[in-house]
Amino acid sequence: MIIDVNYGFVGDRPEPILESVKRWMNSCGEEGWAAVGVIKSLLVACRGKGVPVIYTSGLRRSDAWDQGAWAYKNSRVNKDYLGQTTLRSNIIVPDIAPAPQDLVIGKQKPSAFHGTPLLDYLVHLRCDSLLVTGTTTSGCVRASVVDAFSYNYRVAVIEDGCADRSQASHAINLCDMNAKYADVVSSRDTIEYINSLSSDLFDLPKGDPKASALFQPD
């Protein structure tokens, strides 16, 4: 799973966080782009073995009517989402763009499970565990991990494939998730595990090149 690795949370280019937040107010800056590089390697391994890849990113009406609680808790989310010139915060970073056979889910709340078909997809794929990456470690990643644990999935959080706006928040939340809900692992160990799998474990979609169109640049 690749949770919300988009312009809103890493910016549209690698740069120090104090620069990135001037244009993308929720950005993790360079830490986010370090995670992008790790995710790119994980994608090669997963696609090579036919392991399902599921992305999430924000989805919002153009009039922001459906922003819900974000309207009073974090109005910055709406400002970023509506875009800066031709860019929107929910554009998935092109370096790790979804492939036609990947699944892309739009969401409106922190957890990837809340109000989305994610659980249905996992059942359909006969998945029993999740490898989780994304942003932010303390926010949408943690919310998704807790919900996955609540549905009795085995969860591994890939430490260097996640990022947050501060190293302290990243580290504390990894520690907490490892203690309660998931196993925190490295990308190196994860790639070794993926490479050990059979290549025929999953019946993946045949491929839809338009499936991620809502999360690509206009």
Short mmCIF file of C-alpha atoms in Angstrom, two decimals:
data_model
loop_
_atom_site.label_atom_id
_atom_site.label_comp_id
_atom_site.label_asym_id
_atom_site.label_seq_id
_atom_site.Cartn_x
_atom_site.Cartn_y
_atom_site.Cartn_z
CA MET A 1 0.00 0.00 0.00
CA ILE A 2 1.18 3.48 -0.88
CA ILE A 3 -0.75 5.97 1.20
CA ASP A 4 -1.05 9.57 -0.01
CA VAL A 5 2.38 10.00 -1.59
CA ASN A 6 1.27 13.04 -3.52
CA TYR A 7 2.20 16.67 -4.05
CA GLY A 8 0.26 17.71 -0.96
CA PHE A 9 2.46 15.65 1.36
CA VAL A 10 5.88 15.69 -0.33
CA GLY A 11 5.71 18.73 -2.61
CA ASP A 12 6.22 18.71 -6.35
CA ARG A 13 10.01 18.48 -6.11
CA PRO A 14 12.67 17.57 -3.53
CA GLU A 15 13.53 20.57 -1.36
CA PRO A 16 14.01 21.39 2.34
CA ILE A 17 10.77 21.29 4.28
CA LEU A 18 10.89 25.01 5.18
CA GLU A 19 10.92 25.80 1.46
CA SER A 20 8.40 23.16 0.46
CA VAL A 21 5.77 24.25 3.00
CA LYS A 22 5.70 27.72 1.46
CA ARG A 23 3.83 26.20 -1.48
CA TRP A 24 2.55 22.90 -0.07
CA MET A 25 1.59 23.57 3.51
CA ASN A 26 1.37 19.91 4.57
CA SER A 27 4.59 18.81 2.87
CA CYS A 28 7.17 16.53 4.49
CA GLY A 29 9.89 18.04 2.28
CA GLU A 30 13.07 16.08 1.63
CA GLU A 31 12.10 13.33 4.07
CA GLY A 32 9.10 12.63 1.87
CA TRP A 33 11.24 12.37 -1.24
CA ALA A 34 13.60 9.97 0.49
CA ALA A 35 10.57 7.73 1.03
CA VAL A 36 9.63 8.13 -2.66
CA GLY A 37 12.98 6.62 -3.65
CA VAL A 38 12.41 3.66 -1.35
CA ILE A 39 8.87 3.12 -2.64
CA LYS A 40 10.19 3.13 -6.20
CA SER A 41 12.43 0.16 -5.37
CA LEU A 42 9.59 -1.64 -3.61
CA LEU A 43 7.38 -1.17 -6.68
CA VAL A 44 9.93 -2.92 -8.88
CA ALA A 45 9.95 -5.90 -6.52
CA CYS A 46 6.16 -6.05 -6.13
CA ARG A 47 5.38 -5.75 -9.82
CA GLY A 48 8.05 -8.32 -10.64
CA LYS A 49 6.30 -10.85 -8.39
CA GLY A 50 2.72 -9.91 -9.16
CA VAL A 51 2.05 -8.55 -5.69
CA PRO A 52 -0.96 -6.18 -5.69
CA VAL A 53 -0.10 -2.49 -5.43
CA ILE A 54 -2.77 -0.22 -3.95
CA TYR A 55 -2.48 3.56 -3.87
CA THR A 56 -4.59 6.10 -2.00
CA SER A 57 -4.88 9.83 -2.50
CA GLY A 58 -7.34 12.53 -1.52
CA LEU A 59 -10.55 13.02 -3.45
CA ARG A 60 -12.68 16.13 -3.12
CA ARG A 61 -15.50 17.93 -4.93
CA SER A 62 -14.40 21.17 -6.60
CA ASP A 63 -16.72 23.16 -4.32
CA ALA A 64 -15.25 21.43 -1.22
CA TRP A 65 -18.72 20.68 0.17
CA ASP A 66 -17.54 17.22 1.17
CA GLN A 67 -14.52 18.33 3.19
CA GLY A 68 -16.43 17.59 6.39
CA ALA A 69 -14.48 18.02 9.62
CA TRP A 70 -11.43 19.30 7.73
CA ALA A 71 -13.33 22.57 7.31
CA TYR A 72 -12.85 23.52 10.94
CA LYS A 73 -9.82 21.44 11.94
CA ASN A 74 -7.44 22.00 9.05
CA SER A 75 -8.63 24.40 6.37
CA ARG A 76 -5.19 24.17 4.70
CA VAL A 77 -6.20 20.82 3.28
CA ASN A 78 -8.85 22.45 1.12
CA LYS A 79 -6.56 25.24 -0.08
CA ASP A 80 -3.94 22.74 -1.17
CA TYR A 81 -6.43 20.39 -2.76
CA LEU A 82 -8.03 23.03 -4.97
CA GLY A 83 -4.65 23.53 -6.54
CA GLN A 84 -1.88 25.94 -7.37
CA THR A 85 -2.00 26.90 -11.06
CA THR A 86 -2.35 23.50 -12.80
CA LEU A 87 -1.21 21.39 -9.84
CA ARG A 88 -3.40 19.73 -7.23
CA SER A 89 -2.30 18.25 -3.94
CA ASN A 90 -3.79 14.85 -4.74
CA ILE A 91 -1.55 14.27 -7.78
CA ILE A 92 0.42 11.09 -7.08
CA VAL A 93 4.14 11.78 -7.47
CA PRO A 94 4.97 10.88 -11.10
CA ASP A 95 8.18 9.10 -10.01
CA ILE A 96 5.98 6.35 -8.57
CA ALA A 97 2.95 6.72 -10.85
CA PRO A 98 0.42 3.87 -10.80
CA ALA A 99 0.70 1.23 -13.50
CA PRO A 100 -2.43 0.04 -15.36
CA GLN A 101 -2.79 -3.07 -13.19
CA ASP A 102 -2.47 -1.16 -9.90
CA LEU A 103 -5.48 -0.12 -7.80
CA VAL A 104 -6.03 3.54 -6.92
CA ILE A 105 -8.49 4.57 -4.23
CA GLY A 106 -9.72 8.08 -3.50
CA LYS A 107 -10.36 8.86 0.15
CA GLN A 108 -11.57 11.78 2.26
CA LYS A 109 -10.48 10.80 5.76
CA PRO A 110 -7.14 9.72 7.28
CA SER A 111 -7.73 5.97 7.12
CA ALA A 112 -7.56 4.26 3.74
CA PHE A 113 -10.45 2.07 4.92
CA HIS A 114 -12.93 4.77 5.94
CA GLY A 115 -15.68 5.09 3.34
CA THR A 116 -13.65 3.36 0.61
CA PRO A 117 -13.79 -0.05 -1.16
CA LEU A 118 -10.35 -1.05 0.18
CA LEU A 119 -11.60 -3.88 2.36
CA ASP A 120 -13.65 -5.26 -0.53
CA TYR A 121 -10.58 -5.20 -2.77
CA LEU A 122 -8.44 -7.01 -0.19
CA VAL A 123 -11.08 -9.72 0.20
CA HIS A 124 -11.37 -10.06 -3.58
CA LEU A 125 -7.59 -10.42 -3.89
CA ARG A 126 -7.54 -12.87 -0.94
CA CYS A 127 -4.92 -10.82 0.84
CA ASP A 128 -4.11 -11.72 4.44
CA SER A 129 -1.45 -9.10 5.13
CA LEU A 130 -0.42 -5.58 4.18
CA LEU A 131 2.93 -3.91 3.50
CA VAL A 132 2.37 -0.24 4.24
CA THR A 133 4.25 2.83 3.04
CA GLY A 134 3.32 6.49 2.70
CA THR A 135 2.68 9.79 4.38
CA THR A 136 2.34 10.84 7.02
CA THR A 137 3.55 8.28 9.53
CA SER A 138 1.59 9.84 12.37
CA GLY A 139 -1.50 10.60 10.28
CA CYS A 140 -2.92 8.63 7.38
CA VAL A 141 -0.38 5.80 7.67
CA ARG A 142 -1.12 5.23 11.33
CA ALA A 143 -4.89 5.55 10.87
CA SER A 144 -4.80 2.96 8.09
CA VAL A 145 -2.59 0.60 10.07
CA VAL A 146 -4.89 0.73 13.09
CA ASP A 147 -7.92 -0.03 10.93
CA ALA A 148 -6.11 -2.88 9.15
CA PHE A 149 -5.18 -4.33 12.54
CA SER A 150 -8.82 -3.94 13.63
CA TYR A 151 -9.87 -6.04 10.63
CA ASN A 152 -7.37 -8.72 11.75
CA TYR A 153 -4.85 -8.21 8.95
CA ARG A 154 -1.18 -8.81 9.59
CA VAL A 155 0.53 -5.47 8.96
CA ALA A 156 4.13 -4.50 8.26
CA VAL A 157 5.08 -0.82 8.16
CA ILE A 158 8.13 -0.14 6.02
CA GLU A 159 10.13 2.31 8.10
CA ASP A 160 12.13 4.03 5.35
CA GLY A 161 9.13 3.99 3.00
CA CYS A 162 7.20 6.35 5.28
CA ALA A 163 7.72 10.01 6.15
CA ASP A 164 6.42 12.71 8.45
CA ARG A 165 6.94 16.42 8.97
CA SER A 166 9.29 15.86 11.88
CA GLN A 167 11.71 13.05 12.67
CA ALA A 168 10.38 12.89 16.23
CA SER A 169 6.80 12.31 15.08
CA HIS A 170 7.98 9.70 12.57
CA ALA A 171 10.04 7.80 15.14
CA ILE A 172 7.53 7.94 18.00
CA ASN A 173 4.67 6.71 15.85
CA LEU A 174 6.74 3.89 14.36
CA CYS A 175 7.65 2.84 17.89
CA ASP A 176 4.01 2.96 18.97
CA MET A 177 2.73 1.02 15.95
CA ASN A 178 5.43 -1.62 16.40
CA ALA A 179 4.41 -2.06 20.02
CA LYS A 180 0.68 -2.37 19.32
CA TYR A 181 -0.48 -2.89 15.76
CA ALA A 182 2.22 -3.84 13.26
CA ASP A 183 5.76 -4.98 12.62
CA VAL A 184 8.07 -2.14 11.61
CA VAL A 185 10.55 -3.42 9.04
CA SER A 186 13.15 -2.11 6.62
CA SER A 187 12.72 -1.90 2.86
CA ARG A 188 15.74 -4.16 2.43
CA ASP A 189 14.14 -6.97 4.43
CA THR A 190 10.82 -6.36 2.70
CA ILE A 191 12.31 -6.68 -0.78
CA GLU A 192 14.03 -9.92 0.25
CA TYR A 193 10.68 -11.22 1.46
CA ILE A 194 8.87 -10.18 -1.73
CA ASN A 195 11.54 -11.82 -3.89
CA SER A 196 10.99 -15.10 -2.01
CA LEU A 197 7.31 -15.24 -2.99
CA SER A 198 5.77 -17.21 -5.82
CA SER A 199 4.74 -15.20 -8.86
CA ASP A 200 1.21 -16.62 -9.09
CA LEU A 201 -0.31 -15.76 -5.73
CA PHE A 202 -2.77 -13.13 -6.91
CA ASP A 203 -5.30 -12.65 -9.69
CA LEU A 204 -4.51 -9.04 -10.57
CA PRO A 205 -6.61 -6.71 -12.73
CA LYS A 206 -5.93 -7.00 -16.45
CA GLY A 207 -5.03 -3.30 -16.52
CA ASP A 208 -6.84 0.00 -16.93
CA PRO A 209 -4.65 2.91 -18.10
CA LYS A 210 -7.37 5.39 -17.11
CA ALA A 211 -7.86 4.10 -13.55
CA SER A 212 -5.58 6.74 -12.01
CA ALA A 213 -6.57 9.66 -14.24
CA LEU A 214 -8.08 11.63 -11.34
CA PHE A 215 -4.69 11.61 -9.60
CA GLN A 216 -2.52 12.70 -12.52
CA PRO A 217 -1.64 16.23 -13.68
CA ASP A 218 -4.32 17.92 -15.79
#
